[in-house]
Short mmCIF file of C-alpha atoms in Angstrom, two decimals:
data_model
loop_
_atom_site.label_atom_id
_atom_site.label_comp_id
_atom_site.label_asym_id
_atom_site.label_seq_id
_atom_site.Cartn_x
_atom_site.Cartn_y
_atom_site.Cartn_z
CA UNK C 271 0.00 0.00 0.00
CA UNK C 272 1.26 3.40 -0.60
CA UNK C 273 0.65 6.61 0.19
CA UNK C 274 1.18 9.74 -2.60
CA UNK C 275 3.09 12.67 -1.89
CA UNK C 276 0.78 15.83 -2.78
CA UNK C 277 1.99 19.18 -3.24
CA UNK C 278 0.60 21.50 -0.83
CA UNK C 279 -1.90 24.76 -1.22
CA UNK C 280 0.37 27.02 -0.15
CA UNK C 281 -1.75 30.47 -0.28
CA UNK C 282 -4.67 31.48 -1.95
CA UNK C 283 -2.68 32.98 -5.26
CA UNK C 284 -0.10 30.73 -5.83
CA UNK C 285 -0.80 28.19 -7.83
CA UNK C 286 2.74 26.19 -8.39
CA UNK C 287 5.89 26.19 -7.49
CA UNK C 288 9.32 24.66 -7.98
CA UNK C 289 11.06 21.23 -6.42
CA UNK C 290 14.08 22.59 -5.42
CA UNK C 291 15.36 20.00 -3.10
CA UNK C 292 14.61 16.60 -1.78
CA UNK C 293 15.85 16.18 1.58
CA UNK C 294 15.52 12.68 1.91
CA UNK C 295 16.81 10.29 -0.55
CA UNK C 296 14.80 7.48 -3.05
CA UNK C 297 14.08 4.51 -1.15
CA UNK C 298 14.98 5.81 2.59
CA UNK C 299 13.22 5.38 5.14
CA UNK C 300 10.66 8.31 6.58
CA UNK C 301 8.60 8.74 9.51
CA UNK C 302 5.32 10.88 9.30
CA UNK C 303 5.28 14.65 9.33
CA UNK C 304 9.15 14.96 8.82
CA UNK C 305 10.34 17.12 6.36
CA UNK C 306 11.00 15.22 2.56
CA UNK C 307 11.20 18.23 0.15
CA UNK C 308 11.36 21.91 -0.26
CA UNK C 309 9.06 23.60 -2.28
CA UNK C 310 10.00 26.92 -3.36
CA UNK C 311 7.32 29.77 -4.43
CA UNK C 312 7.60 33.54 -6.10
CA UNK C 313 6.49 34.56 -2.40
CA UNK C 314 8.91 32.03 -0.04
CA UNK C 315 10.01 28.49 0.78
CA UNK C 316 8.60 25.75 2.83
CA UNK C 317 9.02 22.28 3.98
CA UNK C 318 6.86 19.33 2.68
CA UNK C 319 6.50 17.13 5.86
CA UNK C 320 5.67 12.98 4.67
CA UNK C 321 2.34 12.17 4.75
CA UNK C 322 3.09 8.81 6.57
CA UNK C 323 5.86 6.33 7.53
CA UNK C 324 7.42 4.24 5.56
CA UNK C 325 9.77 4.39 2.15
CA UNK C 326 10.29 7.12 0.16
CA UNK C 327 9.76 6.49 -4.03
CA UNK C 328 10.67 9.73 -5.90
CA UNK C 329 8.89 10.93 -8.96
CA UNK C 330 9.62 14.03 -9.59
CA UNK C 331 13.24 15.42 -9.92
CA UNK C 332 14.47 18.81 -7.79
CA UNK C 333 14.05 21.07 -9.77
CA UNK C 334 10.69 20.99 -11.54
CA UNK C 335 7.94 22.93 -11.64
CA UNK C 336 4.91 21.81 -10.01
CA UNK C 337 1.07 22.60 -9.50
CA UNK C 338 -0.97 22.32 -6.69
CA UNK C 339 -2.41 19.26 -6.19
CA UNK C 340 0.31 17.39 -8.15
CA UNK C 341 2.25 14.23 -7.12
CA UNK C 342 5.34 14.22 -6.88
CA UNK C 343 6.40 10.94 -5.05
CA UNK C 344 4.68 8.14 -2.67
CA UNK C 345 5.15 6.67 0.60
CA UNK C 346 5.56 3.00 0.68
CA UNK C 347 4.64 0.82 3.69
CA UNK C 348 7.70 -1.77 4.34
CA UNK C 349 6.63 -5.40 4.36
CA UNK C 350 7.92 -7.35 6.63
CA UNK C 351 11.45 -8.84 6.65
CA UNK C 352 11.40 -13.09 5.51
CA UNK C 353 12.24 -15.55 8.61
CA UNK C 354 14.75 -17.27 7.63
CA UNK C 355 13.69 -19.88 10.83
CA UNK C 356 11.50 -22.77 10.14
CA UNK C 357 8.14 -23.15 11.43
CA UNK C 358 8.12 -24.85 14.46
CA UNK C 359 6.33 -28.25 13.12
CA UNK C 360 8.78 -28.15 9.98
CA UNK C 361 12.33 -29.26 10.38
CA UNK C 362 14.56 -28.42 7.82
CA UNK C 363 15.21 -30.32 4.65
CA UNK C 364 18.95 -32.56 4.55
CA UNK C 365 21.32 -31.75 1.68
CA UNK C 366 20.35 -35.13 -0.62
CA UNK C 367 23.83 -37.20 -1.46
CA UNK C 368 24.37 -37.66 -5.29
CA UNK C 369 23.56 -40.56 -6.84
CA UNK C 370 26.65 -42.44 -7.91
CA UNK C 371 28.70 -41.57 -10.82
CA UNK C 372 26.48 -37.86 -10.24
CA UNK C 373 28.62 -34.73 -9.08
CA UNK C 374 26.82 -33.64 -6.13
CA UNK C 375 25.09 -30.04 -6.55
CA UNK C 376 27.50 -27.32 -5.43
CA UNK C 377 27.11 -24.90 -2.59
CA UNK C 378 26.10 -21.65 -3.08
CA UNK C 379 29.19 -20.12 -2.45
CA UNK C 380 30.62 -22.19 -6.06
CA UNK C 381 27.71 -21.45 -7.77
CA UNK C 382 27.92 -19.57 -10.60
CA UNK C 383 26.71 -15.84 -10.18
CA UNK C 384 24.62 -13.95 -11.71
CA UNK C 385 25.39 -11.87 -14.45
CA UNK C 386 26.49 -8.15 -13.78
CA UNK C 387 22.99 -6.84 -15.54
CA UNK C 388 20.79 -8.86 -13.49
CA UNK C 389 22.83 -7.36 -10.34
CA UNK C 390 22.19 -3.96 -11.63
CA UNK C 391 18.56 -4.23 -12.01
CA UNK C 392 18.16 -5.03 -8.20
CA UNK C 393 20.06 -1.80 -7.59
CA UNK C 394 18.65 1.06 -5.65
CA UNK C 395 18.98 4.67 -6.94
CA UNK C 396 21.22 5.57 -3.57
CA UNK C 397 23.05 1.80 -4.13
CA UNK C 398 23.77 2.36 -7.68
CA UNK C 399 25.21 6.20 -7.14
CA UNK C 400 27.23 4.76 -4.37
CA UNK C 401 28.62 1.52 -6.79
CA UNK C 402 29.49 3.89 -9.29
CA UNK C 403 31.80 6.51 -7.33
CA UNK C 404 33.59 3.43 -5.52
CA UNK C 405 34.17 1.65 -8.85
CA UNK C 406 32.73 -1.15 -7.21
CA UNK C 407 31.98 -5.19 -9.19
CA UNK C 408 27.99 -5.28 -8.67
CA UNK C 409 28.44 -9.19 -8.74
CA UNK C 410 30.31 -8.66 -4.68
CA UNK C 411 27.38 -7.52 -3.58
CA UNK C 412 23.87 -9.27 -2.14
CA UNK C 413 21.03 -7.49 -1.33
CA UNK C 414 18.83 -7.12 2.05
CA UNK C 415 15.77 -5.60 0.72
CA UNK C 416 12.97 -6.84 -0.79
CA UNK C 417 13.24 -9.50 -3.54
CA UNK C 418 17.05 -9.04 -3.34
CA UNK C 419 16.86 -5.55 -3.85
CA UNK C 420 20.65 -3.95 -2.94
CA UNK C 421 20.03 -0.74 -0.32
CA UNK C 422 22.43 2.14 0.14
CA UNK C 423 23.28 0.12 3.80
CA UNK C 424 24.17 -3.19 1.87
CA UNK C 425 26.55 -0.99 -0.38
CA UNK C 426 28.02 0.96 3.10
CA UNK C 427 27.97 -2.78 5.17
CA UNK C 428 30.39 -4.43 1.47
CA UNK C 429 32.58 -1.05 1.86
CA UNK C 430 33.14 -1.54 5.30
CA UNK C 431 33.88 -5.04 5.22
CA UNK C 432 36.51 -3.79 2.50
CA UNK C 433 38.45 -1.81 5.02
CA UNK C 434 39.44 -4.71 7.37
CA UNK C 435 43.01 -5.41 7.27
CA UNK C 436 42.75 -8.71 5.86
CA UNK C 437 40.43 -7.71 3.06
CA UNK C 438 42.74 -5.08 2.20
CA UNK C 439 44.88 -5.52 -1.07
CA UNK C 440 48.74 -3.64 -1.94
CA UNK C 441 47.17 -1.08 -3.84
CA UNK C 442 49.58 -0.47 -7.32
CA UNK C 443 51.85 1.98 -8.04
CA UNK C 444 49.98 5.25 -9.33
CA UNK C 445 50.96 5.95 -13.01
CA UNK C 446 53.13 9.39 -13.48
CA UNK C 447 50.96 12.37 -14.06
CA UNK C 448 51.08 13.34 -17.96
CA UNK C 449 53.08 15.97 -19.14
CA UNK C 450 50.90 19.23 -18.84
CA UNK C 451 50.24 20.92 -22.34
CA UNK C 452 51.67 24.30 -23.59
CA UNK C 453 50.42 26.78 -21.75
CA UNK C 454 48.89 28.07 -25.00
CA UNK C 455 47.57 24.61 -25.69
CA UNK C 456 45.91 24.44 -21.85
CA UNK C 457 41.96 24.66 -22.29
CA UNK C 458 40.32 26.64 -19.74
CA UNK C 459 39.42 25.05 -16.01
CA UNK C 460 36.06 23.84 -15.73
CA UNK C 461 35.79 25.67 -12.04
CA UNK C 462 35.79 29.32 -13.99
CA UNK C 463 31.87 29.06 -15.03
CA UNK C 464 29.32 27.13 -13.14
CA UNK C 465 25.91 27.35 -14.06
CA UNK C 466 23.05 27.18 -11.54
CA UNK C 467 19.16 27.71 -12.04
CA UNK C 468 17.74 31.04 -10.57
CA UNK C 469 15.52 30.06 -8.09
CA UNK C 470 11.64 31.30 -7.97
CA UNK C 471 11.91 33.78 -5.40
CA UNK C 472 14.87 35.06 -7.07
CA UNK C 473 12.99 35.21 -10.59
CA UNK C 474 10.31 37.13 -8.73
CA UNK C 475 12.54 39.60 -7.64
CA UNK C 476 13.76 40.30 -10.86
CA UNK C 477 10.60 40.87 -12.52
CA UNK C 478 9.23 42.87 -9.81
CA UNK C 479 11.90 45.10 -9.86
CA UNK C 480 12.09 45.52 -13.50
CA UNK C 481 8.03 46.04 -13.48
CA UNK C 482 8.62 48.61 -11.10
CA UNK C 483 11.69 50.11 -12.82
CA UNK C 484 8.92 49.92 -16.34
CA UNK C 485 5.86 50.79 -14.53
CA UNK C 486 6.45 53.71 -12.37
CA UNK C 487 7.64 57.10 -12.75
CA UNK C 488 10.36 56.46 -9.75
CA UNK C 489 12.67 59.72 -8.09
CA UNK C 490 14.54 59.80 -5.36
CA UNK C 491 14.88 62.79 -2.87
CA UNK C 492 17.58 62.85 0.21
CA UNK C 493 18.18 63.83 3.75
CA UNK C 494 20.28 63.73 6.20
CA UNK C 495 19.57 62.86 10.33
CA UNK C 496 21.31 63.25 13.71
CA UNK C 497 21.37 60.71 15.57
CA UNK C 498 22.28 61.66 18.71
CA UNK C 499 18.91 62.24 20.60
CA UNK C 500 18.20 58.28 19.50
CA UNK C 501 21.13 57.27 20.23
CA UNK C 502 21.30 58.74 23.35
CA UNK C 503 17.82 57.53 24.27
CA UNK C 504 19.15 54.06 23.17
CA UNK C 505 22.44 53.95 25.15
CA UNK C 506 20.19 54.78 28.43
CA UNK C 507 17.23 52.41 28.62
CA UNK C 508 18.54 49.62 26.51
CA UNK C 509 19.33 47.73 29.15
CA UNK C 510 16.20 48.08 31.33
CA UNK C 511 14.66 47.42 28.14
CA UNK C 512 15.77 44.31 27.29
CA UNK C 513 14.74 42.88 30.82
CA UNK C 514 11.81 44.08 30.82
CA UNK C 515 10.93 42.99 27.15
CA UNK C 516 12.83 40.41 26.53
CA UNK C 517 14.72 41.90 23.22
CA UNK C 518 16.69 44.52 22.10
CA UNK C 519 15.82 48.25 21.50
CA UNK C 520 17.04 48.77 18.04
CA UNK C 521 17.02 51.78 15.32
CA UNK C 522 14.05 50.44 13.37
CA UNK C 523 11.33 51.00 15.18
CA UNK C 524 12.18 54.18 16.36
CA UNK C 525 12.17 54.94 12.41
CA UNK C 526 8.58 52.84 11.98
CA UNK C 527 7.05 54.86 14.20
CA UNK C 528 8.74 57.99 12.70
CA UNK C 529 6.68 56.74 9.53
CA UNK C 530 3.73 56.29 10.66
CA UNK C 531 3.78 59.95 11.52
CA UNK C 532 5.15 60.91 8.34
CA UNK C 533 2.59 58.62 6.59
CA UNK C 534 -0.41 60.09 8.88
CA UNK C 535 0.80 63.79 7.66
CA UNK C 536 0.89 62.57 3.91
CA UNK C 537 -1.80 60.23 3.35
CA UNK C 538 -0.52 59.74 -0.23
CA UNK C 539 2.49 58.16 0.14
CA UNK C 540 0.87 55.49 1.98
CA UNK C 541 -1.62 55.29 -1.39
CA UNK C 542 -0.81 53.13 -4.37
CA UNK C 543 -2.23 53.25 -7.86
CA UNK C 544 -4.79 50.97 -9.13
CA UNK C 545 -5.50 51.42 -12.69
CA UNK C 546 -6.89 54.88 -13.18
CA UNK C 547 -7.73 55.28 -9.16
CA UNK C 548 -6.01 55.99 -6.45
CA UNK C 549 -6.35 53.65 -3.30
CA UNK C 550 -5.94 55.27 -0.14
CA UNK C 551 -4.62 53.14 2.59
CA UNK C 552 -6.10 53.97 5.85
CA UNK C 553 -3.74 51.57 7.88
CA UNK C 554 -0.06 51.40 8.31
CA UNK C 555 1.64 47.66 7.58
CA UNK C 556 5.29 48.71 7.35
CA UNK C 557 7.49 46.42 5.09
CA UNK C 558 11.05 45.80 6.90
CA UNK C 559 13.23 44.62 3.60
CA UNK C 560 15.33 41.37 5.02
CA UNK C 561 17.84 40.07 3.52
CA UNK C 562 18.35 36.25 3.26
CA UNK C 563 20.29 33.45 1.80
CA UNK C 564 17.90 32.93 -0.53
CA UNK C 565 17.33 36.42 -1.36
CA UNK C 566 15.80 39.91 -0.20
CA UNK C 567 12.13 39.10 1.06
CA UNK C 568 10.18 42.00 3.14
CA UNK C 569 7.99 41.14 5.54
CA UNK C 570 5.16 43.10 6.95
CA UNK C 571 4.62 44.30 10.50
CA UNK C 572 0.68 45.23 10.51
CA UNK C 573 -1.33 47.86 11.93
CA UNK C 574 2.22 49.94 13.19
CA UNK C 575 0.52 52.94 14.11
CA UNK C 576 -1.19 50.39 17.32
CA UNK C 577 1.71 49.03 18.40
CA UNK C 578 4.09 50.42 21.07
CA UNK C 579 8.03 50.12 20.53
CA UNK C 580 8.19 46.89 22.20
CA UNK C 581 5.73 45.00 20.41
CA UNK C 582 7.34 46.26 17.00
CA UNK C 583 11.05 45.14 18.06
CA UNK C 584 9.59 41.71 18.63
CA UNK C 585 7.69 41.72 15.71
CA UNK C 586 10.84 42.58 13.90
CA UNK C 587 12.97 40.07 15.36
CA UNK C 588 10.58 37.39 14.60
CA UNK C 589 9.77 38.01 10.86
CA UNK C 590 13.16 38.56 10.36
CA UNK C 591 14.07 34.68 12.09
CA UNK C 592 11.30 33.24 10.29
CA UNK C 593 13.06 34.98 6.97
CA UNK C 594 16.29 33.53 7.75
CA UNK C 595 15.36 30.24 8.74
CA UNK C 596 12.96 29.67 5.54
CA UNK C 597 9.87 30.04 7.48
CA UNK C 598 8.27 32.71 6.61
CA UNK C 599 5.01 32.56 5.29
CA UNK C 600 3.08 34.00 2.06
CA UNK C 601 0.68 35.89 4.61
CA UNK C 602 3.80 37.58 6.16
CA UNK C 603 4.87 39.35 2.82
CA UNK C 604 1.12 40.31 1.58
CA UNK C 605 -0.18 43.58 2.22
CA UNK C 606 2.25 45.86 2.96
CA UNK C 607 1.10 49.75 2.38
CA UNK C 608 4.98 51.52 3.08
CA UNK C 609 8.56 49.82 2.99
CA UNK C 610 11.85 50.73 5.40
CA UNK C 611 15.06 49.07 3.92
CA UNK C 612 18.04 49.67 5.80
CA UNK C 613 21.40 48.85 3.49
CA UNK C 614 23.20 50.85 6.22
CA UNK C 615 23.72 47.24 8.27
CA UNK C 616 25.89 46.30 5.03
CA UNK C 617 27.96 49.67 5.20
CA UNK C 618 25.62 51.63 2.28
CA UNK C 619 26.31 55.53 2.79
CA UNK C 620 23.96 56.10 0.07
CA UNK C 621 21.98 54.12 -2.44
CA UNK C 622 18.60 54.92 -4.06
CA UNK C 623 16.20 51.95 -3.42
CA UNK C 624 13.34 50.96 -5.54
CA UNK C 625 9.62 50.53 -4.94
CA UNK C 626 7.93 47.50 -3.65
CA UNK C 627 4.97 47.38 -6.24
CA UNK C 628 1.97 47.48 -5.72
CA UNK C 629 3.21 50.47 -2.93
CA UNK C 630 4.10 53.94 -3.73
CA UNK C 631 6.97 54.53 -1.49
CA UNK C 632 9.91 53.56 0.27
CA UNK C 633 12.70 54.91 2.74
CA UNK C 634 15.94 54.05 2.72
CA UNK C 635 18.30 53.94 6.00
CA UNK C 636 21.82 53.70 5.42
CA UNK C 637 25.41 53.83 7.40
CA UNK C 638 25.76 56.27 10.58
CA UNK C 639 28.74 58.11 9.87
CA UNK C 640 30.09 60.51 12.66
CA UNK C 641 30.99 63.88 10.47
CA UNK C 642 31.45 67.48 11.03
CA UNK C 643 28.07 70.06 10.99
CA UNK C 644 27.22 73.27 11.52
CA UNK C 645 25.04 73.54 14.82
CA UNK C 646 23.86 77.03 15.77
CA UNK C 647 26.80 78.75 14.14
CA UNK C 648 29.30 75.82 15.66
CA UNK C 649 30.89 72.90 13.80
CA UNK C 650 30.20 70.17 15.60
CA UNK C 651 31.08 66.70 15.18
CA UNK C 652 27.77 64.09 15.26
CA UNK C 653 26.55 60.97 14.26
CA UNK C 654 25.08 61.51 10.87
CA UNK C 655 22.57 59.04 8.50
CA UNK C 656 21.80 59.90 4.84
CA UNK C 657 17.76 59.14 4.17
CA UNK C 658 16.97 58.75 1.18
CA UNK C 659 12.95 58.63 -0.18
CA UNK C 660 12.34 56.58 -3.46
CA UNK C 661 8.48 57.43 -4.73
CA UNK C 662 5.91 57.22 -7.75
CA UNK C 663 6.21 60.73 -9.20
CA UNK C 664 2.66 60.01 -11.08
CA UNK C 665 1.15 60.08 -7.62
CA UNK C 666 3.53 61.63 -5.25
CA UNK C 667 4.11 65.23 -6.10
CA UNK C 668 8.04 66.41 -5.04
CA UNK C 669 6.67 68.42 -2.44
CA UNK C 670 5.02 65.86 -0.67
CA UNK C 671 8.19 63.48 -0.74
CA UNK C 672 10.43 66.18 0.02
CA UNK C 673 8.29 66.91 3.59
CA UNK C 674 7.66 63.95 4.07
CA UNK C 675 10.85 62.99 4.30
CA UNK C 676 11.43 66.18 6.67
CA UNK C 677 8.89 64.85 9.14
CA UNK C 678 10.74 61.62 9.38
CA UNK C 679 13.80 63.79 10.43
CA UNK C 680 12.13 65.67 13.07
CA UNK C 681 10.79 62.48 14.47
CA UNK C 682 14.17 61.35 14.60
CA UNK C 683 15.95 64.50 16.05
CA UNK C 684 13.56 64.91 18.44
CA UNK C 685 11.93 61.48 19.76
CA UNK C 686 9.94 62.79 22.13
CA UNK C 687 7.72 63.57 19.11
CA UNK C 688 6.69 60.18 18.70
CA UNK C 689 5.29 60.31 22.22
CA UNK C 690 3.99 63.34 21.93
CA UNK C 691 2.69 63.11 18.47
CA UNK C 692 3.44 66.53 17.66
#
């Protein structure tokens, strides 16, 4: 009896996505609800947990693209292994002499064996990869699975066997390296060019930024912020924070909250354009752009404007794990109205970042760099970050970026703001 290996719904638009890995192998052994592939979507990547216990028969490669719905292996009950004891009411059978002037049958062991072909056939996917890098004579081998069948553990058991002193043989001489070409003659090494597919979500990041890059009218304005009152702030509560919340009091949500404002002040750069209307958003789910082994994915922290500077530090810190650790779910990157990206934890002084369609708007944060300013008729030395604001100029007039951006400085500057809302 077996059990087939569905793909998943995953959300409510997604309708396929690609195999990328299979993280058990053809014909081992699973239990049920452990992890056997990873499916990989425009939106993120998940683990397929097995449906039941038993052995795992691929059929579908990593790699391929797959619907919803479709299988893509099975789950195969093992039978149980043959006694080799006889029932109790049977003894077993004598060898029988050979008549006279017969040879007497030989014993297995001087029997002829089989031919190499009907070896291979009993051959396991993970058995026959394993025969083939070791250089191994299929005929050595016997096989403990079903109807003969040679496992990836009767391959291991043969090799290990082969490592006992007395099964070892005087290995001969290695031959002398050849002569190495001309260097003119030399082709090129392989290891200069490798090739490797471009996964979904990378593929979706691609076309949405060149959609938005095609699609939009996109400018950039810039600012620059003190730091000191926030850092300042930081530097004398973090502590108490962190025991009283249980995680750290970091930059961003000092600058969520300062967008919120700024958003609140400016209703339309919270909007986004939807054919020939404009939708205004009268909520604030702030993007935080994380970036990931498997690429940059920007999940949303919802209703920011109701949520105090505690709950949007944990909020951060747990998007951003469930990012990292491949987690993250299709509902956690939907519906974002605003996007913060900070390239200044990579060492960016400046960069100009692009929308996140369908949105209208996004703020860069980049490097603190302590430099000299003019204070009140003083240069004075402070810790200085360059904003900048990326926006839709067919919806967001320069004026409206350029204060906008403004507000997010004051907020900054002068924290107390936030509290105050003023």
């Amino acid at each position: 009896m077996a059990v087939e290996i569905k793909v998943p719904t995953i959300g409510e638009s997604i309708t396929e996505g690609r195999l990328s890995r299979w993280l058990k192998k053809d014909g081992e052994r699973v239990r049920a609800d452990e992890p056997v592939f990873e499916l990989e979507t425009d939106k993120a990547t998940g683990e397929v947990p097995a449906p039941a216990s038993g052995v795992l028969r691929i059929s579908v490669p990593e790699g391929e693209t797959v619907t919803v719905g479709a299988v893509v292996g099975r789950i195969e009950e093992e039978a149980a292994a043959p006694t080799s004891k006889p029932p109790p009411d049977q003894k077993p059978a004598r060898e029988k002499s050979a008549p006279p002037g017969k040879p007497a049958t030989p014993p297995a062991a001087e029997r002829e064996a089989p031919a190499p072909a009907e070896v291979e056939a009993l051959l396991s996917p993970a058995a026959r990869q394993l025969v083939e890098d070791h250089g191994l004579d299929v005929r050595q081998l016997s096989g403990t699975g079903r109807g003969g069948r040679i496992t990836k553990e009767d391959v291991l058991n043969y090799l290990e066997r082969c490592q006992t002193p007395e099964a070892r043989k005087p290995a001969a001489p290695p031959a002398p390296p050849p002569a190495p070409p001309p260097l003119e003659a030399r082709p090129a090494p392989a290891e200069r060019e490798t090739r490797q597919r471009m996964s979904a979500i990378r593929q979706r990041i691609a076309e949405r930024l060149v959609a938005a890059q095609s699609t939009a009218a996109i400018l950039t304005t810039f600012n620059e912020v003190d730091m000191s009152a926030v850092m300042a702030l930081r530097a004398k509560y973090k502590e108490t924070f962190q025991k009283k919340h249980g995680v750290g009091l970091g930059l961003m949500s000092f600058f969520v909250k300062a967008c919120v404002e700024a958003l609140r002040a400016f209703p339309v750069v919270n909007a986004r354009i939807d054919g020939n209307d404009i939708v205004y958003h009268h909520y604030y789910h702030i993007g935080i752009a994380v970036s990931t082994e498997r690429g940059l994915m920007v999940p949303v922290v919802r209703d920011a404007d109701r949520l105090t500077v505690a709950a949007i530090e944990k909020q951060i810190a747990a998007l951003a794990e469930k990012a990292r650790a491949g987690k993250i779910t299709v509902n956690d990157l939907q519906g974002g109205t605003f996007t913060i990206t900070n390239g200044g934890v990579f060492g960016s002084l400046l960069s100009t970042p692009l929308l996140n369609p369908p949105q209208s708007a996004i703020l860069g944060m980049h490097a603190i760099q302590k430099r000299p300013v003019a204070i009140e008729d003083q240069v004075m030395v402070r810790p200085m970050m360059y904003l900048a604001l990326s926006y839709d100029h067919r919806l967001i007039d320069g004026r409206d970026a350029v204060l906008f951006l403004v507000r997010v400085k004051e907020c900054i500057e002068a924290p107390e703001r936030l509290l105050l809302e003023v």
